[in-house]
Structures are given as C-alpha cells and as structure tokens.
Amino acid sequence: MEPLACSAQEQQFEKIPTLIFPTPGDACAALAAEIRQLIESKAAKGETTVLGLATGSTPVPFYRELIRLHREEGLSFETVITFNLDEYHGLSRDHPESYYRFMHEQLFDHINLKPENIHVPDGTIHRDEVFEYCAGYEQAIEDAGGLDMQILGIGRTGHIGFNEPGSARDSRTRLITLDRLTRIDAAADFQGEQNVPRFAITMGVGTILAARRVALLAWGENKADIVAQAVEGEQTDAVSASFLQGHSASRFIINKAAASALKRVRLPWLTGSVTWTPDLTRRAVTWLAFKTGKPFLKLVDEEYSEHGMADLLTEHGSAYDLNIKIFNDIQHTITGWPGGKPDADDSNRPERSEPSPKRAVIFSPEPQDDVLAMGGTMERLVKQGHRVLVAYQTSGDLRVSDAETQKFSTALFEISDQSPHDWKDQLGYAQNILSQLEEKGPFGEPSPELRQLKGLIRRGDARNACEACSIRADQIEFLDLPFYKKGRYRQFTLSDEDVDSVVAVLDKMKPHQIFATGHLADPSSVQGVAFEAVRRALIKLQDTDWMKDCYVWLYRGQQRELAPHEIDMAVPMSPGQLATKLNAIQKFQSHSNSELVDGSRNRDIAVLYDKLGLAEYEAIEAFERYLPESM
Ligand code: F6R
C-alpha cells in the first residue's frame, strides 16, 4: 500500500518527509515490508540488523504485522538485535506495565528473536548506578554496530523515547523526570495518575539521531497538533521530535487523522491550487476570519487576495456575497432542537422536523464520554419528547479505582456483619473482594470478579449522571461489549460478537438518529475500537429501510473539539443548562478528572461562534454529520 500521493509543493512546509496512509494497517504493512527487506538483505550478507524499538499503543499494529510476517511468510529474526527506547524507573520486569513485559507480550514471545539479543533498559537499577548503567547501554548499542533503524512513537509533549521538553539534541541515555501530561496519558494504564512512575530511563535524542534510519509512527487526532509542530515548526528542545528535522533519513509515517493539522491538509490553498468544494470554502473563510480577527461580515476583498484566496472571489462574485453565504451556512448549524423542530420549516436546519418524536440511540464507548460531550443535548432530546436510548458500549470498569471498590465492599461487609438476618453469602462476597484487592496490590491484574464489581459501580455512576440529564434508568442499556470485557488497554481486539451486539441494539430501536464517537481516535483505544464496532454495524444495516432514513451524528471525544468549520449541528446552552450538565459529569465519582468538568470546552466553542459574528451563547455542544459514503 502506497502513501497518499502528494506534490513537493504541497509538502513545502514540511521539514521531515511525511507519509500519510489511509489507515494504520496500511502504514504498518509498508514499514514492516521495508524492515523485512532490511533484515533479509543484511542476513544474506551474513550481517545482523539492529533495531531500536518503542512501546505504547502506536507500534502495536506494526508488531502484529511483524508477527504475521514471521508466522505466515517465514521472516526470521535470528539475525536481529533489538534495543528498546525506554523503561519506567522503579518497575520490576514482571510488573504488568513494565516495557520489558509489554515487549515480550506484544512481540518477542511470538517471533524467533534470540533472548540474548533483546535489550530493554532495566528500571530496577539503583539511582546511584543509573549513570554507569546508561553509559553501558550506549556502549552496547555501539558494540552491536549502531542502530540500523529506530522506530518511534510520539507523546503529546512531543517526546520521542521519554525525551521530555527540555531534552537537548545531543542528550544520551539517562534517567529523566516524566512530564505531567505524559503521566496523565499513562494514568489509565496505572489506574490513576498517582500510580504512574515519576521517572524513566530513556535513550537520548542524540542516541536516536545516531540511528541510520528513523521512522516515527502516529495515529489518531490526538497526535495531530504535535505532529504538525514537529514537522512544520522550528527545531526546538520544547518538542524533541522536531530534532528529527536534522536527520537525513528520518520519516513520519502517519494516518489521516494524525495528519489533520498539517498545512497541506488544514490549509491546502496555501500549498497549491485547490478545487473549492463547499467544505473547503467554509474552512478557508472561517480560517480567514480568525486570521484577521474579524467576524465574517466584515471581511473585505483585499484580505481574500492577500491570503491566497483570490480565486474564491472570482467564483463567488465578491467578499460581500461570500461572507453572507458562509455566515448563513454557519448560522444554520445552530439549533436548540437537536431532534428537529416539529412543524417548522426545516430546509435550513441540521435535523429534519419529521418524524416527530424521533427515536435516538446515543452510543458511548465508556460511561462518561456521552455526558461530557453531549449532556446538554441528551437532556434536550428527552425534554423535547424524543425516545432516547443511551447505549454504553463498555462498562468502563478499567477506570474505576481500587479505593472506590474497597469503599463499596467495606460497606457491604459491615452491613452484612451487622445484619440480624443470615447474610453469610454477602459477607463472604465482601470478604473475598477485599482480600482480592489486597492480594492484587495497586498494579496487579484484576480478576473477572473484581472487574465485574467495578463495572457495576460504574453503572451506578452512569445512571446517576443520566438521571441528572433527565434520562431514566430504563432508557439506558449496558452492552458490555466482549472486546473490552475480555481485554485490557492496548490489547483490545474487535470481534463479530461486538458488532452483532451493536447491530442488535440498533435493529431493536430502528432509530432516526444515532450519536457516536471515536472515529478519529487512536484505532487501538477503547473509543477507536468502539467506533469501529458502530461503523461495521452501520455497514451491515445500510440496506434496511429505517437506516436509509437515519441521521448519524458524531461527537468528539475527550481531547480535540470540533472547529467551527467542521460543525454541522451546534446546540447552544444557557448558563442553567451548562450547570445541569456539569452537575451530571460530577456524578462520575468513581473516576473524576477535574480537568474535564469545568465546561470550558463548551464555552470555547461559543466564544468562537461569537468571534465569527454569530449570536453570543454561554456554551455550545457540537456535532458533525457522518455520511454513509464515508462509512
Ligand atoms: C515508548 C516511548 C514513547 C511513546 C509515546 C507515545 O517506548 O518511547 O515515546 O512512543 O509516549 O505513546 P502511545 O503510542 O501510547 O501514544
């Protein structure tokens, strides 16, 4: 599979060759084929191949492809020597989150790599010996002949390896303090930020730059901004990946979602001639308004010409005509009737007025995704008389803290103990859970029983949050999709059973509206896998009569909100409605993330609409329409 075609002119702002593939699978297949060629050509000459490897979600599909090449196409790793980039400091090798264990589970145990050729920094080295140990790691790389190829992911701080902001270009393998953002991103793996190690041993930027070839992989919209900074920005120690600009054989290998902030994707009229589709026109005019700091209706011809958009005016007559067109376009995205306004002219509304009331299914990958993004809209749909079903795709149990589980079990233990009735079973259950928690410790693998209880606790939160949005318990369904129930972070695999369960709920409801999210998430994340289940279900159902008449609305997950030009439906909220939503979010007591509950995201969209010259609202929830042809 080839990367998307692109001219040199379109890449003019990119300081590192950047290959954009339709999917991570396509990208990984291309990279694995290159590595295979490297290994086999060196082996034919009697030489070893030295690979630098990364951990994290990103390389997982790449490792799966290497395993496939080994199993199905006979690729041998006998001549390969590997060096991993990094390891958490303070974790033993058998810790479930150690990178040593990760590499064995994800790759080493499935290929014929010689154990003596595997090198992962040892996180248990005493601080006093770290310096010497790291020098030894560097020496071992050199003794092996240097890295032929280094595989990298990128963190949202721009780190490669764990070279956090401030890491020098010539830094070498060393102990480093992890950035707060990196620790937040790892919090789910460790059941809470407080459990994430504070330090790590990492190869330095200089170590990475000494590799003969470098390939950095990135998937998903969450990586889009940092990828653009690394590829198009200045070389700076604030974004250590930007130092790859100085390496003559480095490449970024990314999917479309991770490429979405690059200039050639975001502002294509600045990188070459374009065909002005309605979407692109809306994007360009909105960009111009923000760039000049003016509302739509004040943009003038000269501003269009000065910003490479003169041909747009030729097409539309004048700035005056175009401004009004786009102003109306965006104005028409605003509706207080997310299920359609009955008996109203709907020719300029995002949703149809008929039928009324509608049936709506709201998919939420984990409990909380729904309320965070669209709690206000959920409340409106119910209050406006629509039949709403909230379908929680997974229980979200992996996010429930041990402390919360302990609180519940202790209460059950005490009430059973004090009960005048015979509550032996309950007492035994509570005792069992409490001892399991103790045996497991903060990092142990939770048993299915523990996961079940955590899932039930999370259900309670979800019901409370829904109730705060006026959604009754009988309007909620917990799908408990098997991919999540049987999996753990980074190890989820979608099966037909998952898709069938989504099909069943849709077929039962035959909705007029579906709300879903995860389309631009990292495909291996819970949200990414959950969306894939919805996408496949929609394909299966596309020929049903009800599906032909169904609108699918997408909301954005926790990290990146829709930009105004991407919004197809904007549901405004009053201060009171926002307060109701924030109250609903607070109900998720078993997992509270204070950063998410201040409503700033919804306020920010409202500010942007205001700046564009539209009405000034307190807050807005935003959706884009998912069209069948993009399925
Ligand atoms: C991992 C590593 C890190 C990750 C980065 C992205 O060995 O060195 O730089 O590549 O944090 O992590 P994921 O892939 O989980 O998004």
PDB file of C-alpha atoms in Angstrom, residues 84 273 352 363 366 389 442 473 479:
ATOM      1  CA  ASN A  84      14.246  -0.599  23.402  1.00  0.00           C
ATOM      2  CA  SER A 273      -4.122  25.154  -6.256  1.00  0.00           C
ATOM      3  CA  ARG A 352     -35.471  17.146   9.909  1.00  0.00           C
ATOM      4  CA  PHE A 363     -23.551   5.293  21.801  1.00  0.00           C
ATOM      5  CA  GLU A 366     -17.240   4.285  28.079  1.00  0.00           C
ATOM      6  CA  LEU A 389     -31.698   5.120  24.399  1.00  0.00           C
ATOM      7  CA  PRO A 442      -2.092  -1.320  43.132  1.00  0.00           C
ATOM      8  CA  ALA A 473     -32.749   4.009  34.049  1.00  0.00           C
ATOM      9  CA  LEU A 479     -23.852  -3.549  26.113  1.00  0.00           C
TER      10      LEU A 479
END
